Amino acid sequence: MSSFDVLDLPSLFQYQFLQMALVGGMLAAVVSAWIGLFLILRKESMLVDGVAHTAFGGVAVGLLIGIDPMLGAMAVSAAAVLGITYMRRKGLAQSDAAVAVMMAMGFSLGMIVISMANGFNVELFSYLFGSILTIDNTDLTVLIVLAVVIIGFMVFFYKEMLAITFDEDGARLQGIPVQAMTMAFNLLVAVTIALSIKVIGIILVVALMVLPGLTALQLKRSFKTTLIASTIFGVAAAILGIVLSVLFSVSTSGVIVFSAAGIFLFVAAYQRLA
Amino acid sequence: MIKMEPMIEVKGLTVRRGNADAIYNSTFSIEKGDYVGIVGPNGGGKTTLVLAMLGLLPKAEGSIKIMGQEIESFDQWDKVGYVSQFAINFDSQFPLTVRELVGLGRVNRRNMGRFRDKDDWMAVDEALHLMGIYDLANKRIGMLSGGQRQRAFVAKSLVSQPELLVLDEPVTGFDPVTQEKFFMQLANLNQKKGITILIVSHDLAAVFCRMSRVLCVNREVHSSVITEGTVPDEVLKRGYGEHFHFAFHQHQCQGVFIDEQF
């Protein structure tokens, strides 16, 4: 894609591909920021990286058998989350070891499938590094539906998820079905990862989910303010990343992550110097 | 104080930790409105007893009833408040204000998926006032002192308006004045609100001055009602051993009530 002049910025927003990319990017950023903040506070940030790499196998299988690779990613991510939860609960592996095992299995599956089928390496590349600028109507519809489901769950069960995240035993004693809620949340993590892959790619999805929350935590405010700030930082990084990458014709996912990291560094420095 | 029916009935309770009986064949009951001190040597089974009574540890033998219901089928957990001895050791970076923490006390199975309303937040404000921490409502919990944290957690457990409040070693690390203020607040809750309170404590003087019953735990549980005629040594020897001597006289309690306005 050719680069645009900075002075053309207003006219740039008239392009449909950019409008769709911005809507898709912002939706993924909101969902990732919400889920990501809870993951950081549950000290499970690396679950994202592990499950995202596992999703690589799902994308490859999807391409091989001719179904939407996002669905393949979602199915394999969900299976990975269930596998990790099972291994933890049965004492087969510690949390980080369970993530490592699933990550290795999913990635290996992807490698085997790639070696079996030549011809979709270029397409696979777009899932590894994201391709938000090529998002089409179907992708956007799937993204909107999934985002509504995830945001709906997080809004309705906000207080329950906060109670479980802060004190799991206490929440259990209060009668909250901790096991079922945690399972539902973990499945939403898998779905969020799958829908973020199109935006930012498997390799960098962890950044979109962790950096906004980490930045918001620097503000040292209430949980509600932290959640709102996390959303704003995530959306800002997505918009900045998409617009700058089009203007300067560089990798969109790379600029999104660099924007998120830049915002984090600025906020962290400001909090310490102010 | 009117005591009509038991709040907790324990019969022949045995609880195992590993291969050993942490609590063995113990029978006792706690009546509604009791203010109970749970005392005993370290490793004697106080926390094990509390966890078993709350259904958080499985029992090997015996039965436990809360409010007349067997623990296995008990479904009124919103009427039970519990503060663990580890409650205040949370991640101090967790972004939660005192008001948000206390608000979590209004979360239970019955209101799942429902937004908290004006009544919920009024109950939060009342609990903050009761524990004397209303002015800390918007402060992050990581910024609180140990005593303030403990009061915030008690406020959280009070906000669901429990009939039973269980506190495991809530005054560890408190200076004597803060400790006395804390016990004073609990006594007020017990007397004015009629809440049954169980408190694990090593402060034997506070137990014998303020509370109506003592459970002395050392593998077996010995329950005694505290009256003016109670001789602490006789009660405590059953848990701490025959060599134990606790120099205590009832008149020492007179100096305890340091601040009736608190």
PDB file of C-alpha atoms in Angstrom, chain A residues 41 43 155-160 162-163 165-166 173-177 181 217 220-224 226, chain B residues 54 77 82 91 93-97 100-101 104 107-109 111-116 140-141 153 156:
ATOM      1  CA  LEU A  41      -4.715  -8.627  38.183  1.00  0.00           C
ATOM      2  CA  LYS A  43      -1.384 -12.604  37.357  1.00  0.00           C
ATOM      3  CA  VAL A 155     -20.842  -5.604  32.084  1.00  0.00           C
ATOM      4  CA  PHE A 156     -23.407  -7.978  33.606  1.00  0.00           C
ATOM      5  CA  PHE A 157     -20.885  -9.934  35.683  1.00  0.00           C
ATOM      6  CA  TYR A 158     -18.590  -6.995  36.459  1.00  0.00           C
ATOM      7  CA  LYS A 159     -19.000  -7.222  40.238  1.00  0.00           C
ATOM      8  CA  GLU A 160     -18.723 -11.029  40.315  1.00  0.00           C
ATOM      9  CA  LEU A 162     -14.054  -8.276  40.360  1.00  0.00           C
ATOM     10  CA  ALA A 163     -14.883 -10.255  43.533  1.00  0.00           C
ATOM     11  CA  THR A 165     -10.238 -11.574  40.814  1.00  0.00           C
ATOM     12  CA  PHE A 166      -9.637  -9.903  44.167  1.00  0.00           C
ATOM     13  CA  LEU A 173     -17.865 -18.269  50.423  1.00  0.00           C
ATOM     14  CA  GLN A 174     -20.241 -15.544  49.220  1.00  0.00           C
ATOM     15  CA  GLY A 175     -21.911 -18.170  47.035  1.00  0.00           C
ATOM     16  CA  ILE A 176     -20.498 -17.047  43.685  1.00  0.00           C
ATOM     17  CA  PRO A 177     -19.972 -20.041  41.354  1.00  0.00           C
ATOM     18  CA  MET A 181     -17.375 -18.047  36.164  1.00  0.00           C
ATOM     19  CA  LEU A 217      -2.504   0.752  36.665  1.00  0.00           C
ATOM     20  CA  LYS A 220      -3.159   4.298  40.925  1.00  0.00           C
ATOM     21  CA  ARG A 221      -6.900   5.030  40.904  1.00  0.00           C
ATOM     22  CA  SER A 222     -10.075   3.078  41.677  1.00  0.00           C
ATOM     23  CA  PHE A 223     -10.908  -0.093  39.764  1.00  0.00           C
ATOM     24  CA  LYS A 224     -13.642   1.604  37.740  1.00  0.00           C
ATOM     25  CA  THR A 226      -8.551   1.999  35.903  1.00  0.00           C
TER      26      THR A 226
ATOM     27  CA  LEU B  54     -17.638 -22.477  57.186  1.00  0.00           C
ATOM     28  CA  TRP B  77     -24.014 -17.649  52.976  1.00  0.00           C
ATOM     29  CA  TYR B  82     -15.848 -14.062  57.257  1.00  0.00           C
ATOM     30  CA  ASP B  91      -1.555  -7.272  46.488  1.00  0.00           C
ATOM     31  CA  GLN B  93      -1.087  -2.557  43.889  1.00  0.00           C
ATOM     32  CA  PHE B  94      -4.632  -3.852  43.330  1.00  0.00           C
ATOM     33  CA  PRO B  95      -6.640  -0.832  42.097  1.00  0.00           C
ATOM     34  CA  LEU B  96      -9.488  -0.902  44.598  1.00  0.00           C
ATOM     35  CA  THR B  97     -10.839   1.846  46.840  1.00  0.00           C
ATOM     36  CA  GLU B 100     -15.248  -0.633  46.101  1.00  0.00           C
ATOM     37  CA  LEU B 101     -13.872  -3.272  48.494  1.00  0.00           C
ATOM     38  CA  LEU B 104     -17.926  -6.442  47.052  1.00  0.00           C
ATOM     39  CA  VAL B 107     -22.080  -9.665  45.802  1.00  0.00           C
ATOM     40  CA  ASN B 108     -23.731 -13.059  46.190  1.00  0.00           C
ATOM     41  CA  ARG B 109     -25.431 -15.813  44.217  1.00  0.00           C
ATOM     42  CA  ASN B 111     -27.954 -10.919  42.867  1.00  0.00           C
ATOM     43  CA  MET B 112     -25.682 -12.308  40.139  1.00  0.00           C
ATOM     44  CA  GLY B 113     -25.838 -10.333  36.921  1.00  0.00           C
ATOM     45  CA  ARG B 114     -27.763  -7.506  38.630  1.00  0.00           C
ATOM     46  CA  PHE B 115     -26.415  -3.985  38.957  1.00  0.00           C
ATOM     47  CA  ARG B 116     -26.012  -2.724  42.496  1.00  0.00           C
ATOM     48  CA  ARG B 140      -6.984   2.927  47.734  1.00  0.00           C
ATOM     49  CA  ILE B 141      -6.834  -0.108  50.009  1.00  0.00           C
ATOM     50  CA  PHE B 153     -12.501  -6.059  55.609  1.00  0.00           C
ATOM     51  CA  LYS B 156     -17.016  -5.664  53.756  1.00  0.00           C
TER      52      LYS B 156
END
